[in-house]
Amino acid sequence: MSSRPSPDHQTSAPPPDAVPGDSQRGDAARPGAVLREMRWWDIAPVLELERELFPEDAWSPGMFWSELAHARGPYATRRYLVAELEVPPRSGADEGRLVGYGGLAAVDGTGDIQTIATARDQWGTGLGARLLTELLGAATDFECHEVLLEVRVDNLRAQRLYERFGFEPIGFRRGYYQPGNVDALVMRRTTQTSSEAPSVQGT
């Protein structure tokens, strides 16, 4: 099911609380984030965030390069996004800071959420839900009839988010997250119409 570049580095879901739920605890004055396609020049800042959130099993630069190599052109099978802070001109250091990313692979009608994560100061803002919405839209564009993902069994917050989007548990992968030997819960979402998809407004 997974088409990750390396079977030894599979981090399809972040550690506990790395994916925000439906809380709205964020400061109303906090700058918003703009979602756009991940490009090669984003790899360095994405790696910084990756290493902060996944210090034990962060992806390597080569893994991101390999994924992006399949993200453009007529035979593309990947969709990778970044979330970049949108701030007013002359606002200072935070302008353009990457605060989230996510990726989806599509093979033979099945989508696989490869990774999705947000910076800690963005938890509770709904950014994770926005990234997931875009990746599910990409799955529709790839004509996927189902989307799969793995999530740590102890990441209940992320599981609640995925359940909101129609994902259901279908099994386990024992010792999937290494080091640590943490099991993964495998979840699946079958194709839904746009009217069935959950709204992320107010998250």
PDB file of C-alpha atoms in Angstrom:
ATOM      1  CA  MET A   1       0.000   0.000   0.000  1.00  0.00           C
ATOM      2  CA  SER A   2       2.802   2.404   0.811  1.00  0.00           C
ATOM      3  CA  SER A   3       5.117   3.717  -1.858  1.00  0.00           C
ATOM      4  CA  ARG A   4       7.530   5.570   0.364  1.00  0.00           C
ATOM      5  CA  PRO A   5      11.117   5.951  -0.895  1.00  0.00           C
ATOM      6  CA  SER A   6      12.508   3.921   2.015  1.00  0.00           C
ATOM      7  CA  PRO A   7      10.711   1.293   4.110  1.00  0.00           C
ATOM      8  CA  ASP A   8      12.886   2.269   7.067  1.00  0.00           C
ATOM      9  CA  HIS A   9      11.606   5.855   7.199  1.00  0.00           C
ATOM     10  CA  GLN A  10       7.834   5.743   7.105  1.00  0.00           C
ATOM     11  CA  THR A  11       6.326   8.663   8.971  1.00  0.00           C
ATOM     12  CA  SER A  12       2.928   8.961   7.370  1.00  0.00           C
ATOM     13  CA  ALA A  13       1.542  10.744  10.412  1.00  0.00           C
ATOM     14  CA  PRO A  14       3.214  13.002  12.950  1.00  0.00           C
ATOM     15  CA  PRO A  15       3.755  12.281  16.637  1.00  0.00           C
ATOM     16  CA  PRO A  16       0.977  13.096  19.152  1.00  0.00           C
ATOM     17  CA  ASP A  17      -0.517  16.564  18.596  1.00  0.00           C
ATOM     18  CA  ALA A  18       1.569  17.304  15.495  1.00  0.00           C
ATOM     19  CA  VAL A  19      -1.645  17.437  13.447  1.00  0.00           C
ATOM     20  CA  PRO A  20      -4.089  20.048  14.759  1.00  0.00           C
ATOM     21  CA  GLY A  21      -7.646  19.061  15.473  1.00  0.00           C
ATOM     22  CA  ASP A  22     -10.739  21.249  15.335  1.00  0.00           C
ATOM     23  CA  SER A  23      -9.765  23.575  18.157  1.00  0.00           C
ATOM     24  CA  GLN A  24      -9.845  27.321  17.615  1.00  0.00           C
ATOM     25  CA  ARG A  25      -7.497  28.360  20.403  1.00  0.00           C
ATOM     26  CA  GLY A  26      -5.222  30.369  18.127  1.00  0.00           C
ATOM     27  CA  ASP A  27      -4.837  34.122  18.446  1.00  0.00           C
ATOM     28  CA  ALA A  28      -7.205  35.934  16.074  1.00  0.00           C
ATOM     29  CA  ALA A  29      -4.343  38.260  15.118  1.00  0.00           C
ATOM     30  CA  ARG A  30      -2.073  35.379  14.135  1.00  0.00           C
ATOM     31  CA  PRO A  31      -1.084  35.605  10.454  1.00  0.00           C
ATOM     32  CA  GLY A  32      -2.696  33.029   8.206  1.00  0.00           C
ATOM     33  CA  ALA A  33      -0.919  30.482   6.049  1.00  0.00           C
ATOM     34  CA  VAL A  34      -1.120  30.124   2.280  1.00  0.00           C
ATOM     35  CA  LEU A  35      -0.988  26.645   0.774  1.00  0.00           C
ATOM     36  CA  ARG A  36       1.017  26.120  -2.399  1.00  0.00           C
ATOM     37  CA  GLU A  37       2.875  23.425  -4.287  1.00  0.00           C
ATOM     38  CA  MET A  38       6.126  22.271  -2.698  1.00  0.00           C
ATOM     39  CA  ARG A  39       9.153  22.998  -4.895  1.00  0.00           C
ATOM     40  CA  TRP A  40      12.792  21.985  -4.656  1.00  0.00           C
ATOM     41  CA  TRP A  41      13.769  25.225  -2.912  1.00  0.00           C
ATOM     42  CA  ASP A  42      11.348  24.355  -0.095  1.00  0.00           C
ATOM     43  CA  ILE A  43      13.221  21.172   0.818  1.00  0.00           C
ATOM     44  CA  ALA A  44      15.703  22.895   3.176  1.00  0.00           C
ATOM     45  CA  PRO A  45      13.076  24.670   5.351  1.00  0.00           C
ATOM     46  CA  VAL A  46      10.823  21.610   5.243  1.00  0.00           C
ATOM     47  CA  LEU A  47      13.723  19.496   6.515  1.00  0.00           C
ATOM     48  CA  GLU A  48      14.207  21.898   9.432  1.00  0.00           C
ATOM     49  CA  LEU A  49      10.570  21.444  10.418  1.00  0.00           C
ATOM     50  CA  GLU A  50      10.759  17.706   9.762  1.00  0.00           C
ATOM     51  CA  ARG A  51      13.744  17.310  12.094  1.00  0.00           C
ATOM     52  CA  GLU A  52      12.051  19.376  14.790  1.00  0.00           C
ATOM     53  CA  LEU A  53       8.854  17.308  14.690  1.00  0.00           C
ATOM     54  CA  PHE A  54      10.395  13.895  13.955  1.00  0.00           C
ATOM     55  CA  PRO A  55      13.838  13.946  15.571  1.00  0.00           C
ATOM     56  CA  GLU A  56      14.186  10.146  15.589  1.00  0.00           C
ATOM     57  CA  ASP A  57      13.006   9.272  12.094  1.00  0.00           C
ATOM     58  CA  ALA A  58      13.068  12.432   9.999  1.00  0.00           C
ATOM     59  CA  TRP A  59      13.072  12.059   6.228  1.00  0.00           C
ATOM     60  CA  SER A  60      16.364  12.594   4.422  1.00  0.00           C
ATOM     61  CA  PRO A  61      16.827  15.229   1.703  1.00  0.00           C
ATOM     62  CA  GLY A  62      16.969  12.454  -0.885  1.00  0.00           C
ATOM     63  CA  MET A  63      13.552  11.179   0.109  1.00  0.00           C
ATOM     64  CA  PHE A  64      11.947  14.562  -0.524  1.00  0.00           C
ATOM     65  CA  TRP A  65      13.874  14.960  -3.793  1.00  0.00           C
ATOM     66  CA  SER A  66      12.644  11.528  -4.888  1.00  0.00           C
ATOM     67  CA  GLU A  67       9.032  12.371  -4.091  1.00  0.00           C
ATOM     68  CA  LEU A  68       9.135  15.744  -5.843  1.00  0.00           C
ATOM     69  CA  ALA A  69      10.632  14.075  -8.923  1.00  0.00           C
ATOM     70  CA  HIS A  70       7.240  12.397  -9.369  1.00  0.00           C
ATOM     71  CA  ALA A  71       5.145  15.485  -8.615  1.00  0.00           C
ATOM     72  CA  ARG A  72       5.158  17.266 -11.999  1.00  0.00           C
ATOM     73  CA  GLY A  73       4.521  16.468 -15.609  1.00  0.00           C
ATOM     74  CA  PRO A  74       1.926  14.371 -17.444  1.00  0.00           C
ATOM     75  CA  TYR A  75       2.813  11.204 -15.508  1.00  0.00           C
ATOM     76  CA  ALA A  76       2.880  12.765 -12.041  1.00  0.00           C
ATOM     77  CA  THR A  77       1.828  10.476  -9.187  1.00  0.00           C
ATOM     78  CA  ARG A  78       2.561  12.788  -6.263  1.00  0.00           C
ATOM     79  CA  ARG A  79       1.119  15.958  -4.786  1.00  0.00           C
ATOM     80  CA  TYR A  80       3.186  17.804  -2.186  1.00  0.00           C
ATOM     81  CA  LEU A  81       2.189  21.054  -0.492  1.00  0.00           C
ATOM     82  CA  VAL A  82       3.681  23.553   1.893  1.00  0.00           C
ATOM     83  CA  ALA A  83       1.962  26.086   4.126  1.00  0.00           C
ATOM     84  CA  GLU A  84       3.657  29.473   4.151  1.00  0.00           C
ATOM     85  CA  LEU A  85       2.813  32.283   6.546  1.00  0.00           C
ATOM     86  CA  GLU A  86       1.046  35.207   4.953  1.00  0.00           C
ATOM     87  CA  VAL A  87       2.007  38.414   6.702  1.00  0.00           C
ATOM     88  CA  PRO A  88       1.710  42.113   5.864  1.00  0.00           C
ATOM     89  CA  PRO A  89       4.606  43.863   4.100  1.00  0.00           C
ATOM     90  CA  ARG A  90       7.341  45.250   6.357  1.00  0.00           C
ATOM     91  CA  SER A  91       6.190  42.886   9.109  1.00  0.00           C
ATOM     92  CA  GLY A  92       9.581  41.371   9.872  1.00  0.00           C
ATOM     93  CA  ALA A  93      11.177  37.994  10.351  1.00  0.00           C
ATOM     94  CA  ASP A  94       8.197  35.651  10.069  1.00  0.00           C
ATOM     95  CA  GLU A  95       7.431  36.604   6.481  1.00  0.00           C
ATOM     96  CA  GLY A  96       7.439  33.550   4.255  1.00  0.00           C
ATOM     97  CA  ARG A  97       8.154  31.063   7.051  1.00  0.00           C
ATOM     98  CA  LEU A  98       7.043  27.534   6.225  1.00  0.00           C
ATOM     99  CA  VAL A  99       4.763  26.196   8.947  1.00  0.00           C
ATOM    100  CA  GLY A 100       3.403  22.976   7.456  1.00  0.00           C
ATOM    101  CA  TYR A 101       3.633  20.444   4.677  1.00  0.00           C
ATOM    102  CA  GLY A 102       1.950  17.344   3.381  1.00  0.00           C
ATOM    103  CA  GLY A 103       2.203  14.840   0.579  1.00  0.00           C
ATOM    104  CA  LEU A 104       0.111  12.244  -1.228  1.00  0.00           C
ATOM    105  CA  ALA A 105       1.095   9.432  -3.582  1.00  0.00           C
ATOM    106  CA  ALA A 106      -1.365   7.903  -6.046  1.00  0.00           C
ATOM    107  CA  VAL A 107      -0.876   4.425  -7.517  1.00  0.00           C
ATOM    108  CA  ASP A 108      -3.457   2.387  -9.435  1.00  0.00           C
ATOM    109  CA  GLY A 109      -6.470   4.242  -8.068  1.00  0.00           C
ATOM    110  CA  THR A 110      -5.309   4.280  -4.445  1.00  0.00           C
ATOM    111  CA  GLY A 111      -4.061   7.395  -2.698  1.00  0.00           C
ATOM    112  CA  ASP A 112      -1.633   7.245   0.215  1.00  0.00           C
ATOM    113  CA  ILE A 113      -1.130  10.167   2.588  1.00  0.00           C
ATOM    114  CA  GLN A 114       2.651  10.038   2.832  1.00  0.00           C
ATOM    115  CA  THR A 115       3.164  12.754   5.417  1.00  0.00           C
ATOM    116  CA  ILE A 116       1.332  15.688   6.969  1.00  0.00           C
ATOM    117  CA  ALA A 117       2.611  17.974   9.708  1.00  0.00           C
ATOM    118  CA  THR A 118       2.406  21.515  11.041  1.00  0.00           C
ATOM    119  CA  ALA A 119       4.693  23.648  13.188  1.00  0.00           C
ATOM    120  CA  ARG A 120       3.912  23.547  16.886  1.00  0.00           C
ATOM    121  CA  ASP A 121       2.825  27.185  16.978  1.00  0.00           C
ATOM    122  CA  GLN A 122       0.155  26.324  14.378  1.00  0.00           C
ATOM    123  CA  TRP A 123      -1.476  23.488  16.338  1.00  0.00           C
ATOM    124  CA  GLY A 124      -5.134  24.183  16.986  1.00  0.00           C
ATOM    125  CA  THR A 125      -5.510  26.607  14.049  1.00  0.00           C
ATOM    126  CA  GLY A 126      -7.073  24.181  11.563  1.00  0.00           C
ATOM    127  CA  LEU A 127      -4.012  24.166   9.311  1.00  0.00           C
ATOM    128  CA  GLY A 128      -3.773  20.368   9.424  1.00  0.00           C
ATOM    129  CA  ALA A 129      -7.367  20.119   8.238  1.00  0.00           C
ATOM    130  CA  ARG A 130      -6.641  22.500   5.365  1.00  0.00           C
ATOM    131  CA  LEU A 131      -3.635  20.467   4.254  1.00  0.00           C
ATOM    132  CA  LEU A 132      -5.652  17.260   4.442  1.00  0.00           C
ATOM    133  CA  THR A 133      -8.478  18.818   2.422  1.00  0.00           C
ATOM    134  CA  GLU A 134      -6.046  19.763  -0.346  1.00  0.00           C
ATOM    135  CA  LEU A 135      -4.471  16.312  -0.391  1.00  0.00           C
ATOM    136  CA  LEU A 136      -7.885  14.675  -0.649  1.00  0.00           C
ATOM    137  CA  GLY A 137      -8.670  17.020  -3.519  1.00  0.00           C
ATOM    138  CA  ALA A 138      -5.476  15.826  -5.198  1.00  0.00           C
ATOM    139  CA  ALA A 139      -6.630  12.234  -4.695  1.00  0.00           C
ATOM    140  CA  THR A 140      -9.813  13.123  -6.546  1.00  0.00           C
ATOM    141  CA  ASP A 141      -7.765  14.674  -9.358  1.00  0.00           C
ATOM    142  CA  PHE A 142      -5.764  11.440  -9.563  1.00  0.00           C
ATOM    143  CA  GLU A 143      -9.092   9.530  -9.749  1.00  0.00           C
ATOM    144  CA  CYS A 144      -8.360   7.563  -6.591  1.00  0.00           C
ATOM    145  CA  HIS A 145     -11.245   5.426  -5.339  1.00  0.00           C
ATOM    146  CA  GLU A 146      -9.752   5.240  -1.843  1.00  0.00           C
ATOM    147  CA  VAL A 147      -7.162   6.992   0.296  1.00  0.00           C
ATOM    148  CA  LEU A 148      -5.059   5.221   2.922  1.00  0.00           C
ATOM    149  CA  LEU A 149      -2.841   6.472   5.733  1.00  0.00           C
ATOM    150  CA  GLU A 150      -1.012   5.277   8.813  1.00  0.00           C
ATOM    151  CA  VAL A 151      -1.163   7.058  12.155  1.00  0.00           C
ATOM    152  CA  ARG A 152       0.461   6.265  15.472  1.00  0.00           C
ATOM    153  CA  VAL A 153      -1.871   4.357  17.781  1.00  0.00           C
ATOM    154  CA  ASP A 154      -1.117   6.896  20.532  1.00  0.00           C
ATOM    155  CA  ASN A 155      -1.933   9.921  18.350  1.00  0.00           C
ATOM    156  CA  LEU A 156      -5.598  10.211  19.268  1.00  0.00           C
ATOM    157  CA  ARG A 157      -5.847  13.838  18.207  1.00  0.00           C
ATOM    158  CA  ALA A 158      -4.798  13.048  14.648  1.00  0.00           C
ATOM    159  CA  GLN A 159      -7.126  10.053  14.574  1.00  0.00           C
ATOM    160  CA  ARG A 160     -10.068  12.305  15.483  1.00  0.00           C
ATOM    161  CA  LEU A 161      -9.172  14.644  12.633  1.00  0.00           C
ATOM    162  CA  TYR A 162      -9.007  11.778  10.151  1.00  0.00           C
ATOM    163  CA  GLU A 163     -12.327  10.390  11.387  1.00  0.00           C
ATOM    164  CA  ARG A 164     -13.925  13.777  10.725  1.00  0.00           C
ATOM    165  CA  PHE A 165     -12.865  13.388   7.110  1.00  0.00           C
ATOM    166  CA  GLY A 166     -14.394   9.942   6.768  1.00  0.00           C
ATOM    167  CA  PHE A 167     -11.361   7.752   7.464  1.00  0.00           C
ATOM    168  CA  GLU A 168     -12.098   4.467   9.193  1.00  0.00           C
ATOM    169  CA  PRO A 169      -9.649   2.059  10.885  1.00  0.00           C
ATOM    170  CA  ILE A 170      -8.986  -1.131   8.917  1.00  0.00           C
ATOM    171  CA  GLY A 171      -5.992  -2.697  10.648  1.00  0.00           C
ATOM    172  CA  PHE A 172      -2.644  -2.306  12.365  1.00  0.00           C
ATOM    173  CA  ARG A 173       1.016  -2.379  11.400  1.00  0.00           C
ATOM    174  CA  ARG A 174       2.997  -3.711  14.343  1.00  0.00           C
ATOM    175  CA  GLY A 175       6.174  -1.815  15.187  1.00  0.00           C
ATOM    176  CA  TYR A 176       5.684   0.436  12.163  1.00  0.00           C
ATOM    177  CA  TYR A 177       7.290   3.519  13.739  1.00  0.00           C
ATOM    178  CA  GLN A 178      10.967   2.994  14.471  1.00  0.00           C
ATOM    179  CA  PRO A 179      12.832   3.559  16.669  1.00  0.00           C
ATOM    180  CA  GLY A 180      10.346   3.165  19.463  1.00  0.00           C
ATOM    181  CA  ASN A 181       8.513   0.140  18.067  1.00  0.00           C
ATOM    182  CA  VAL A 182       5.174   1.997  18.036  1.00  0.00           C
ATOM    183  CA  ASP A 183       2.266   0.411  16.199  1.00  0.00           C
ATOM    184  CA  ALA A 184       0.453   2.195  13.376  1.00  0.00           C
ATOM    185  CA  LEU A 185      -3.285   2.276  12.895  1.00  0.00           C
ATOM    186  CA  VAL A 186      -4.147   1.918   9.205  1.00  0.00           C
ATOM    187  CA  MET A 187      -7.121   4.042   8.132  1.00  0.00           C
ATOM    188  CA  ARG A 188      -9.016   4.220   4.857  1.00  0.00           C
ATOM    189  CA  ARG A 189     -11.380   6.701   3.248  1.00  0.00           C
ATOM    190  CA  THR A 190     -13.400   5.722   0.217  1.00  0.00           C
ATOM    191  CA  THR A 191     -14.346   8.219  -2.458  1.00  0.00           C
ATOM    192  CA  GLN A 192     -16.896  10.798  -1.380  1.00  0.00           C
ATOM    193  CA  THR A 193     -18.713  13.490  -3.271  1.00  0.00           C
ATOM    194  CA  SER A 194     -17.878  17.098  -2.489  1.00  0.00           C
ATOM    195  CA  SER A 195     -21.192  17.486  -0.649  1.00  0.00           C
ATOM    196  CA  GLU A 196     -20.183  14.677   1.721  1.00  0.00           C
ATOM    197  CA  ALA A 197     -16.778  16.093   2.588  1.00  0.00           C
ATOM    198  CA  PRO A 198     -16.577  17.867   5.980  1.00  0.00           C
ATOM    199  CA  SER A 199     -16.318  21.625   6.130  1.00  0.00           C
ATOM    200  CA  VAL A 200     -13.113  23.022   7.604  1.00  0.00           C
ATOM    201  CA  GLN A 201     -14.493  26.522   8.150  1.00  0.00           C
ATOM    202  CA  GLY A 202     -13.997  27.675  11.678  1.00  0.00           C
ATOM    203  CA  THR A 203     -11.343  25.077  12.466  1.00  0.00           C
TER     204      THR A 203
END
